[in-house]
Short mmCIF file of C-alpha atoms and ligand atoms in Angstrom, two decimals:
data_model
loop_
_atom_site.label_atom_id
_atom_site.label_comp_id
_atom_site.label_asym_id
_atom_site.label_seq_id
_atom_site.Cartn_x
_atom_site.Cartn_y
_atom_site.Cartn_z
CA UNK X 25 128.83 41.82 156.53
CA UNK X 26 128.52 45.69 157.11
CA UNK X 27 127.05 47.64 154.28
CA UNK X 28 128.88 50.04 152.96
CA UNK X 29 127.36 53.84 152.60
CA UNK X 30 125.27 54.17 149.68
CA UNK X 31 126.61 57.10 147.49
CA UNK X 32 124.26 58.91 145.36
CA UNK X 33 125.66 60.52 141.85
CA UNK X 34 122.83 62.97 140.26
CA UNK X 35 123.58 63.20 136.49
CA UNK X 36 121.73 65.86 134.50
CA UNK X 37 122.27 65.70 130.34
CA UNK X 38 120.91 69.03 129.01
CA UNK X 39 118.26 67.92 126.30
CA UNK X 40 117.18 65.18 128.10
CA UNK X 41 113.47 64.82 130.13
CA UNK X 42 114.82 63.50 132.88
CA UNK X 43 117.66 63.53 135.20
CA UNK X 44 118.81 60.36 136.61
CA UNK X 45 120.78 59.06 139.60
CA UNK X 46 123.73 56.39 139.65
CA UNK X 47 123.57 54.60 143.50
CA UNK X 48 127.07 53.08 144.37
CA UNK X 49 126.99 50.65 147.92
CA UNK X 50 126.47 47.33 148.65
CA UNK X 51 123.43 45.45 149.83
CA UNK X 52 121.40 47.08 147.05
CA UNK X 53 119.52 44.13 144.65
CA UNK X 54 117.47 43.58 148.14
CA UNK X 55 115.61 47.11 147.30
CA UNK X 56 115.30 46.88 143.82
CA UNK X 57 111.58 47.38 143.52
CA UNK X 58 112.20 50.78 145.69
CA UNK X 59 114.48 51.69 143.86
CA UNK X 60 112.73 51.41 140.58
CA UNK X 61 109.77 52.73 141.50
CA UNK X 62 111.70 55.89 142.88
CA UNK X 63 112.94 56.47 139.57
CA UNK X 64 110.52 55.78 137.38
CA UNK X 65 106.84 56.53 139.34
CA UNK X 66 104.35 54.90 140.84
CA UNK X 67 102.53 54.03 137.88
CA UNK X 68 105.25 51.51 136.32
CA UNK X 69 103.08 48.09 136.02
CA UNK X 70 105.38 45.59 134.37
CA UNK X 71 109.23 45.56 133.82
CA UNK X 72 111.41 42.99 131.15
CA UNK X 73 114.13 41.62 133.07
CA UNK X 74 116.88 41.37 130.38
CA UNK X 75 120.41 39.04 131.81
CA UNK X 76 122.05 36.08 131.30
CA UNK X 77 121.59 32.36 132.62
CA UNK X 78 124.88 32.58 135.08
CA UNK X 79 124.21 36.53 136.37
CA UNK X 80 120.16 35.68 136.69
CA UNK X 81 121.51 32.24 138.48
CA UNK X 82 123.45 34.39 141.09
CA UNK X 83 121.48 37.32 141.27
CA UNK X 84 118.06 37.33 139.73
CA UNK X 85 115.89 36.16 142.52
CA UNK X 86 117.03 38.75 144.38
CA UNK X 87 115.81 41.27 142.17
CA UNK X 88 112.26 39.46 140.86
CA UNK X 89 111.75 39.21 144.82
CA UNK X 90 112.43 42.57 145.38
CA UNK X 91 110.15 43.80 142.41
CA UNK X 92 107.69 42.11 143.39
CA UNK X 93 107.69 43.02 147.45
CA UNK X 94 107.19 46.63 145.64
CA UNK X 95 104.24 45.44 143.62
CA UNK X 96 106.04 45.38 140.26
CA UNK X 97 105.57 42.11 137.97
CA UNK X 98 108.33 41.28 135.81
CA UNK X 99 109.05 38.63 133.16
CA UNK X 100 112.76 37.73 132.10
CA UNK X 101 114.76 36.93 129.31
CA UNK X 102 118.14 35.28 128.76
CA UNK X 103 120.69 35.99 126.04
CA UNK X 104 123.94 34.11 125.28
CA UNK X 105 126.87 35.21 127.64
CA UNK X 106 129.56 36.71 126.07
CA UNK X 107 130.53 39.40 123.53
CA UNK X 108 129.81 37.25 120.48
CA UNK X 109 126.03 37.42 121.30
CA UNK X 110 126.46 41.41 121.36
CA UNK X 111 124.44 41.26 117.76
CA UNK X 112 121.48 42.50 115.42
CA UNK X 113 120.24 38.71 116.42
CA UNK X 114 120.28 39.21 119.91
CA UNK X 115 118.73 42.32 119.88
CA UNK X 116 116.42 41.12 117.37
CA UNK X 117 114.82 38.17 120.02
CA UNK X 118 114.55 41.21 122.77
CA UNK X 119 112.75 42.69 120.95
CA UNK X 120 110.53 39.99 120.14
CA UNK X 121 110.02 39.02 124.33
CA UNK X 122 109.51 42.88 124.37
CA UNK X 123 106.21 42.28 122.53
CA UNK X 124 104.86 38.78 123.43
CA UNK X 125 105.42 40.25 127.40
CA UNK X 126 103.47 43.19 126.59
CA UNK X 127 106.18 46.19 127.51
CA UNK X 128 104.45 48.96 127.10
CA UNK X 129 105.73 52.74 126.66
CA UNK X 130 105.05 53.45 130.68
CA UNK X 131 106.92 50.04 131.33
CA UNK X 132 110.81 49.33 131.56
CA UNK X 133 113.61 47.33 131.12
CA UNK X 134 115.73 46.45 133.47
CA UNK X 135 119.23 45.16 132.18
CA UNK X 136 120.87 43.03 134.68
CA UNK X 137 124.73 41.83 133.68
CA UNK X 138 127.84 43.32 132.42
CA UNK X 139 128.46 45.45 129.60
CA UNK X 140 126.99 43.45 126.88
CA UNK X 141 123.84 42.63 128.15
CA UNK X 142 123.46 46.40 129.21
CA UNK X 143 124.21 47.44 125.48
CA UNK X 144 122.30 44.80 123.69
CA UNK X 145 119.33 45.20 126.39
CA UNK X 146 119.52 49.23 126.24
CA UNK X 147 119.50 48.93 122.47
CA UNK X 148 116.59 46.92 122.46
CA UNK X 149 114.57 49.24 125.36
CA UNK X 150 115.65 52.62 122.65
CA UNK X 151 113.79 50.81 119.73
CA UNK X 152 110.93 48.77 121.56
CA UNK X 153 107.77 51.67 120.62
CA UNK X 154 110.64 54.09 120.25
CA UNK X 155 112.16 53.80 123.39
CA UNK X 156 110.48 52.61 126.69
CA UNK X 157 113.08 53.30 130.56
CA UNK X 158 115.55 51.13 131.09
CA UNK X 159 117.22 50.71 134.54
CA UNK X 160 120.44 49.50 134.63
CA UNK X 161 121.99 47.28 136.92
CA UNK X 162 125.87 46.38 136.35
CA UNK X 163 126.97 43.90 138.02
CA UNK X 164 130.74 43.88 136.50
CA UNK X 165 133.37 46.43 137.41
CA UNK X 166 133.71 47.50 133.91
CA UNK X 167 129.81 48.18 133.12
CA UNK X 168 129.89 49.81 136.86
CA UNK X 169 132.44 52.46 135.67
CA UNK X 170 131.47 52.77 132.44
CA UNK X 171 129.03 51.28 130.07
CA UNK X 172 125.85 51.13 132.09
CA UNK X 173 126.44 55.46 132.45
CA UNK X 174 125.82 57.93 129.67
CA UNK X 175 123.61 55.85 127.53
CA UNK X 176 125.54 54.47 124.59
CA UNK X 177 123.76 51.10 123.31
CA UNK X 178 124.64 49.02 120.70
CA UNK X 179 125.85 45.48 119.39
CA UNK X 180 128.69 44.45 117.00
CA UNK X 181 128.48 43.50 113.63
CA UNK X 182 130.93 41.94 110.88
CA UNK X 183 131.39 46.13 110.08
CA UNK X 184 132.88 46.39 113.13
CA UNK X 185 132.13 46.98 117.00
CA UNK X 186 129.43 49.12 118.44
CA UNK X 187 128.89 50.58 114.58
CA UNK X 188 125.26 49.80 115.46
CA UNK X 189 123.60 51.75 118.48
CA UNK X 190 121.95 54.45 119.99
CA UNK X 191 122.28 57.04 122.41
CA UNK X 192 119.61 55.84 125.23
CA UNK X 193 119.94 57.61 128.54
CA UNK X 194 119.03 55.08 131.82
CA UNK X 195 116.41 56.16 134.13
CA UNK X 196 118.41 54.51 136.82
CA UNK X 197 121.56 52.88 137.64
CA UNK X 198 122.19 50.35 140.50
CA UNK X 199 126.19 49.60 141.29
CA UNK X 200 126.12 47.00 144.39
CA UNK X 201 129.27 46.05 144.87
CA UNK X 202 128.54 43.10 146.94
CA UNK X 203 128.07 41.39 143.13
CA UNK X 204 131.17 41.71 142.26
CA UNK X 205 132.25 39.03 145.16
CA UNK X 206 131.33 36.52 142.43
CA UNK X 207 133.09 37.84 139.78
CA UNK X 208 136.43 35.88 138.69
CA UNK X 209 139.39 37.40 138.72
CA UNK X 210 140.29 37.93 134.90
CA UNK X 211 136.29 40.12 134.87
CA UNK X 212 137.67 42.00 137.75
CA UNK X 213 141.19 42.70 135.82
CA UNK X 214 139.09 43.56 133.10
CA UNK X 215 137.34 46.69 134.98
CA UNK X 216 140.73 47.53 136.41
CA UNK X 217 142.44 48.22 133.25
CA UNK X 218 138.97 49.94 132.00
CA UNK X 219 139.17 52.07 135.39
CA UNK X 220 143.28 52.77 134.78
CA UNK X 221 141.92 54.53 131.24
CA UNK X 222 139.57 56.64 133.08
CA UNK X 223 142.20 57.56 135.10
CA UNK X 224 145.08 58.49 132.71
CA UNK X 225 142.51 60.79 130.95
CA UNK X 226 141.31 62.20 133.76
CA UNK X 227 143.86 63.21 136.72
CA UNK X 228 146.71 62.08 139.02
CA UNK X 229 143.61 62.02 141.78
CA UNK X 230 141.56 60.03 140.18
CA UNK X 231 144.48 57.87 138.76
CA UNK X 232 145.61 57.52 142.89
CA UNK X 233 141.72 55.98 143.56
CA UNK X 234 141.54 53.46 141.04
CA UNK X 235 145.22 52.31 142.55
CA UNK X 236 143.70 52.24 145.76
CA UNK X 237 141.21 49.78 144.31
CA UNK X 238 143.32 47.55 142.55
CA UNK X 239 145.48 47.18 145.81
CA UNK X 240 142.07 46.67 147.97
CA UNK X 241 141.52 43.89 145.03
CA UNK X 242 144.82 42.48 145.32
CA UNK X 243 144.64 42.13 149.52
CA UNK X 244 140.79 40.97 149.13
CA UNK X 245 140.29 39.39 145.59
CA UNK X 246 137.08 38.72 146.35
CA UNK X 247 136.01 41.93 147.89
CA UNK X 248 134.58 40.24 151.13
CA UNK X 249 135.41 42.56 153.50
CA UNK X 250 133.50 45.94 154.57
CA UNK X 251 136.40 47.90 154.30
CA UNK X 252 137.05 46.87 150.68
CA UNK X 253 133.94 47.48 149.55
CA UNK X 254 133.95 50.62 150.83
CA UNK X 255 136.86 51.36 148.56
CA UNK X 256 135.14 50.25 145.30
CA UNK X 257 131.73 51.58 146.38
CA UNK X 258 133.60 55.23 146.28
CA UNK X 259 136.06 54.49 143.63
CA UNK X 260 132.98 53.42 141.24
CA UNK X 261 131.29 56.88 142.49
CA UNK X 262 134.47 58.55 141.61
CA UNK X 263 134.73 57.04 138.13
CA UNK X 264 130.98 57.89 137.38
CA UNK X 265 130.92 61.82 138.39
CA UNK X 266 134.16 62.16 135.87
CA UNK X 267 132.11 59.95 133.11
CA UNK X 268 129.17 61.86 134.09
CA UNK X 269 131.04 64.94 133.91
CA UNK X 270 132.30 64.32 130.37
CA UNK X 271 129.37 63.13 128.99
CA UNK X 272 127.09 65.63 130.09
CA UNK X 273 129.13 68.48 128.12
CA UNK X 274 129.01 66.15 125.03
CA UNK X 275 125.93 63.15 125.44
CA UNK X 276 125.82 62.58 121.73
CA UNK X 277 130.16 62.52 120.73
CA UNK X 278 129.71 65.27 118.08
CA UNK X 279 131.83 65.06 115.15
CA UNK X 280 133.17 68.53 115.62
CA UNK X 281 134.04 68.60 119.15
CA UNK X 282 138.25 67.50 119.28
CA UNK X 283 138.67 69.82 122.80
CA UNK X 284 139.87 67.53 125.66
CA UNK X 285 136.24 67.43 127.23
CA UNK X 286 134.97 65.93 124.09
CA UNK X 287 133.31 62.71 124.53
CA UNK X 288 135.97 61.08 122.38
CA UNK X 289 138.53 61.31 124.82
CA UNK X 290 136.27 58.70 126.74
CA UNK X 291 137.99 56.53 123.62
CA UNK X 292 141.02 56.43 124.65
CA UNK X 293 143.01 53.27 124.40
CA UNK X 294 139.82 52.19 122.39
CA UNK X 295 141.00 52.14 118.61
CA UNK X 296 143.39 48.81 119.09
CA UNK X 297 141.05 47.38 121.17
CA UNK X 298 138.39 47.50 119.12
CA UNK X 299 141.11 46.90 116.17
CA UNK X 300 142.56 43.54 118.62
CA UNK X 301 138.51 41.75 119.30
CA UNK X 302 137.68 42.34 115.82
CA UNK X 303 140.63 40.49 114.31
CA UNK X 304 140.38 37.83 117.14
CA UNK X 305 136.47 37.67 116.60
CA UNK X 306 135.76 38.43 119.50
CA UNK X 307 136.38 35.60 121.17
CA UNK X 308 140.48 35.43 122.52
CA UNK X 309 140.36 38.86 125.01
CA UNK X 310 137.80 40.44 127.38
CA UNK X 311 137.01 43.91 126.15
CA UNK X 312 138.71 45.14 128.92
CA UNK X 313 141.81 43.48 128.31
CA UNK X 314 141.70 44.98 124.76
CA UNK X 315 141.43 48.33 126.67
CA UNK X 316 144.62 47.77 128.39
CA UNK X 317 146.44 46.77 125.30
CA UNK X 318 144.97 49.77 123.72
CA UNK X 319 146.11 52.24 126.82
CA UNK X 320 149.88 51.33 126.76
CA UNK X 321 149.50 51.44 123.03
CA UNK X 322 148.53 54.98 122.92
CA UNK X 323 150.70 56.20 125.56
CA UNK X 324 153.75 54.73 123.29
CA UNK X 325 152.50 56.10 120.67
CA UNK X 326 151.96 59.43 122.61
CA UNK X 327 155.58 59.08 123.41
CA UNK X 328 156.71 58.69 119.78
CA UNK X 329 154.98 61.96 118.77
CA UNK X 330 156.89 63.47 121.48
CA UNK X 331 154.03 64.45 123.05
CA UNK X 332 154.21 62.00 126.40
CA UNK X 333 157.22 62.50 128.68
CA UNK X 334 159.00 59.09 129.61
CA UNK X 335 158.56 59.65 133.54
CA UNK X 336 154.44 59.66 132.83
CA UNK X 337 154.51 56.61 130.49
CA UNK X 338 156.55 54.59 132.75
CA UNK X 339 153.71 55.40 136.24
CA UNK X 340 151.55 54.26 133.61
CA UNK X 341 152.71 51.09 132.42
CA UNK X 342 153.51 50.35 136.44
CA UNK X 343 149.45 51.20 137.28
CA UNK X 344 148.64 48.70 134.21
CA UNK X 345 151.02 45.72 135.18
CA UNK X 346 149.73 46.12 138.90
CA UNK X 347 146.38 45.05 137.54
CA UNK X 348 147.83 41.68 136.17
CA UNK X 349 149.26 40.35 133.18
CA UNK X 350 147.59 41.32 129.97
CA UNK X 351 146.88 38.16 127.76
CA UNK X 352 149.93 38.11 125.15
CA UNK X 353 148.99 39.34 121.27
CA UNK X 354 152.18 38.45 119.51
CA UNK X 355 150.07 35.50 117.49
CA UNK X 356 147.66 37.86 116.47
CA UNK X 357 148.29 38.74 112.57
CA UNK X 358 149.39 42.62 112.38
CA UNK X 359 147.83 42.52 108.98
CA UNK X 360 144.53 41.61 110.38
CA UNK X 361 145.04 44.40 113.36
CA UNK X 362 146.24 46.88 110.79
CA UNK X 363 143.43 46.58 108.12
CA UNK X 364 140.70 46.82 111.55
CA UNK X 365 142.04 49.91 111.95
CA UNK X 366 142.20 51.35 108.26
CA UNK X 367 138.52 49.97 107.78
CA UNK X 368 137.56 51.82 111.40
CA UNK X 369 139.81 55.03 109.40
CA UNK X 370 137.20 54.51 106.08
CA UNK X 371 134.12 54.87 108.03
CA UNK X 372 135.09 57.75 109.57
CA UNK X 373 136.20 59.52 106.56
CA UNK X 374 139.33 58.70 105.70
CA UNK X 375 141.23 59.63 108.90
CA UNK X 376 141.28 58.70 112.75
CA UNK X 377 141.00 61.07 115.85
CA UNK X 378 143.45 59.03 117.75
CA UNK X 379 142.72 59.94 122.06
CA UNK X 380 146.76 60.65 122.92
CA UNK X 381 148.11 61.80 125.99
CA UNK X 382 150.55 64.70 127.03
CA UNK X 383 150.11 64.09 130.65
CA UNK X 384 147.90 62.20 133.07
CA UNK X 385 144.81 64.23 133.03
CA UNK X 386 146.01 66.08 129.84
CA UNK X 387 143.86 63.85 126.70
CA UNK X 388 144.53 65.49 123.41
CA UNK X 389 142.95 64.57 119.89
CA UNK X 390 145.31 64.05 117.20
CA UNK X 391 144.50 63.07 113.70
CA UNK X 392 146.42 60.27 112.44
CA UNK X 393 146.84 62.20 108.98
CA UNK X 394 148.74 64.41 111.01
CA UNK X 395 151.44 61.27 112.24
CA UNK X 396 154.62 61.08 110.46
CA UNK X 397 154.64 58.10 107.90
CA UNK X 398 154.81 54.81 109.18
CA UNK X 399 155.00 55.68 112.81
CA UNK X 400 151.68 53.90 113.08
CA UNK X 401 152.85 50.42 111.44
CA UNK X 402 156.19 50.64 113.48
CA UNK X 403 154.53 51.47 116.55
CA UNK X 404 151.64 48.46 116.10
CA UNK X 405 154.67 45.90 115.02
CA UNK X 406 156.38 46.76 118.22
CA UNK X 407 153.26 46.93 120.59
CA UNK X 408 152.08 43.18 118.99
CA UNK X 409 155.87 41.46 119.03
CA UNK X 410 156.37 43.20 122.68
CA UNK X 411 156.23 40.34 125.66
CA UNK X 412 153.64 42.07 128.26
P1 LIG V 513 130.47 40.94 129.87
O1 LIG V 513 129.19 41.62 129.88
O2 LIG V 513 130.74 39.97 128.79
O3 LIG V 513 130.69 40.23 131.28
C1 LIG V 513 131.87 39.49 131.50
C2 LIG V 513 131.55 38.09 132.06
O4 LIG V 513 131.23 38.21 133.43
C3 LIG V 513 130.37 37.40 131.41
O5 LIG V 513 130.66 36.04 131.24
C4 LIG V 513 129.26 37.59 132.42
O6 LIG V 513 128.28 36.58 132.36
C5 LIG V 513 130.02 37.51 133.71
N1 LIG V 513 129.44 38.21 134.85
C6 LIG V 513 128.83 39.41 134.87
N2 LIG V 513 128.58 39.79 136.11
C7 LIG V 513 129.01 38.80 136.92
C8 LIG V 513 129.03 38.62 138.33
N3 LIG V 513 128.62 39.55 139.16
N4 LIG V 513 129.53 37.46 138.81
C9 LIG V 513 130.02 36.51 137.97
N5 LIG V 513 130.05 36.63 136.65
C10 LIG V 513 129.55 37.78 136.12
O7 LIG V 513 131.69 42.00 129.80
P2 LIG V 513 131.91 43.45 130.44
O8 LIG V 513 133.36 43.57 130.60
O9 LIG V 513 131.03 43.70 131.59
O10 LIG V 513 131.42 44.43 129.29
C11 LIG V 513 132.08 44.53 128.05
C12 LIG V 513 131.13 45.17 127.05
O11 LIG V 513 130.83 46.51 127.46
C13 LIG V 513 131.71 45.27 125.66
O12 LIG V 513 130.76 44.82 124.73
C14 LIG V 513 131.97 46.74 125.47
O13 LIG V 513 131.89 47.16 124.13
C15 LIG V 513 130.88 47.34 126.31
N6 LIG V 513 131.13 48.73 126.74
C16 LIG V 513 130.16 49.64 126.50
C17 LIG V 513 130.33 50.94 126.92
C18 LIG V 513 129.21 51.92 126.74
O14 LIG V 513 129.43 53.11 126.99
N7 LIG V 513 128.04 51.49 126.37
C19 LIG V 513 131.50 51.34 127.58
C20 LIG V 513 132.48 50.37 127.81
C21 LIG V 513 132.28 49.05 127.38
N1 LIG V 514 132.87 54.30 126.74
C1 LIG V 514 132.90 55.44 125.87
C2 LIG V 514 131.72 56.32 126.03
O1 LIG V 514 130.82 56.03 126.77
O2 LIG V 514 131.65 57.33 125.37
#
């Protein structure tokens, strides 16, 4: 198979020591050990090899062998796969193979897996003597795109999810797209609908790219060919340089900030779907499935206010349903989904910054004690009872 060009994003967070780089291409667990020890110095010694049992089956040889080739010893541990282990718990054993492996501050973590065991893994590396590097190394769509870049960690709780984290910027971050050959084909819907939010928030452009990749998906669903790696390997780039881009004016999500470059616009579609896993427990829809519930959601809901005009909703809705079929919600309770969100509304004070749309490309903040009365109940009863 031909390798695809390796792009190279540079992403610079004022505050922080270091600048880092995200590397999009395929063929890239074979250098690893290079690639670490670019980023992080000659002198790293030892690195804790955080994944799974079935990503390590696939994919951790690859990277112990390289590690080692480049002189680096590493030890690894496994946590449970899937969303449910995203927890204090989890974290809590990390932490605990943190110390009987002997990480030390000049050491690092490398977190090999999809979004949870980047979070769970990251949030471990932030605490472990204060923080120690951690390199991250997606190997799903979604933690390609998004949660292995701009250094949010945390795990869920029964207060809800991600109300436990940090803000831990990686050292590195390795996207080989070759991984995501063995991905099925509900994890790869999952990043698509995650990649559609991007796009709505961000532009028509970068709307266009992630459509290009879900056709490339559609002709190649296992991304075997050159040609359709190619596509992801610069559709991931593009999707990184706008996260990058976002979270770089705004790292740490300040309360204040409600302009449309705000790191909360990076929420959108997020409020039901964090709203939809609570009430399910986490254990009936992917989180990126959630996130496509939670994007047509708000763009109704944008359309309600009379703030999203029809033509935009309905290129929208088409980018979504090219993606796949969402898994139907019409047996989840409402009053379950509704209370998620008022207890999400408590923590934060009383009232919601709902991410809302007036355009593709166009985010806009709106607090929901700004929403006429009831809109919010209607608009959930229809969204839940609606066959997707
Ligand atoms: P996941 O980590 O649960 O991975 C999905 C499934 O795919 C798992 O069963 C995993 O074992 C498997 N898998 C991973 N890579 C594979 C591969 N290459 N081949 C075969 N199977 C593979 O889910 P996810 O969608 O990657 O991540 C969701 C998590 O990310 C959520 O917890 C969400 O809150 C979090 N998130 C965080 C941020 C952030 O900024 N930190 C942003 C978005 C999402
Ligand atoms: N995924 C939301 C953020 O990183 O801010």
């Amino acid at each position: 198979m031909t390798k695809s060009e390796t792009i190279k994003v540079g992403v610079r967070i004022p505050g922080e020591t270091a600048d880092y780089q995200i590397l999009c291409g395929s063929g890239l667990l074979e250098n690893t050990g290079d690639i670490v020890r670019m980023a992080l110095g000659e002198d790293v010694r030892r690195v804790a090899v955080i994944s799974n049992r079935k990503v390590f089956g696939l994919y951790g040889e690859a990277v112990e062998r390289s590690l080692k080739r480049a002189g680096i010893s590493a030890g690894s541990f496994m946590i449970g796969d899937g969303e449910r282990f995203k927890t204090l718990r989890t974290a809590e054993k990390i932490l605990g193979f943190f110390n009987t492996a002997g990480i030390k501050r000049g050491d690092a973590v490398i977190a090999l897996g999809g979004g949870v065991v980047g979070d769970a893994a990251g949030f471990a590396a932030s605490l472990h003597l204060r923080g120690v590097r951690l390199v991250q190394i997606p190997t799903t769509l979604l933690a390609m795109i998004d949660s292995s870049v701009g250094g949010k960690t945390g795990v869920n709780s029964s207060f809800g999810k991600n109300l436990i984290g940090t803000f831990h910027q990686p050292a590195a971050v390795i996207a080989d797209v070759s991984v995501l050959a063995t991905l099925d084909r509900r994890g790869m819907s999952a990043g698509l609908f995650e990649a559609v939010k991007h796009g709505a928030i961000s532009s028509e452009k970068l709307l266009r790219t992630t459509e290009k990749m879900i056709d490339a998906r559609n002709r190649d669903p296992r991304l075997n060919g050159a040609e359709t790696q190619a596509v992801f390997a610069k559709g991931i780039a593009e999707h990184v340089r706008f996260k990058a881009s976002i979270v770089k004016g705004d790292a740490r999500e300040a309360v204040t900030a409600t302009g449309n470059r705000s790191r909360k616009i990076l929420n959108f579609g997020h409020t039901l779907a964090h709203a939809l896993e609570l009430a399910t427990e986490y254990r009936y829809l992917k989180h990126g499935e959630a996130v496509g519930h939670g994007v047509l959601f708000a763009a109704e809901l944008s359309k309600r206010l009379e703030l999203l005009p029809a033509n935009s909703i309905k290129s929208l809705n088409d980018v979504v349903h090219r993606v796949g079929s969402l898994p139907p919600v019409d047996k989840i309770s409402f009053e379950a989904v509704f209370s998620a969100i008022s207890n999400d509304k408590k923590s934060r004070g009383g009232s919601i910054d709902w991410v809302l749309l007036e355009g593709i490309g166009r985010p806009v903040i709106v607090s929901d004690a700004k929403f006429p009365k009831g809109i919010l109940r209607t608009a959930l009863r229809d969204h839940l009872m609606s066959t997707l």
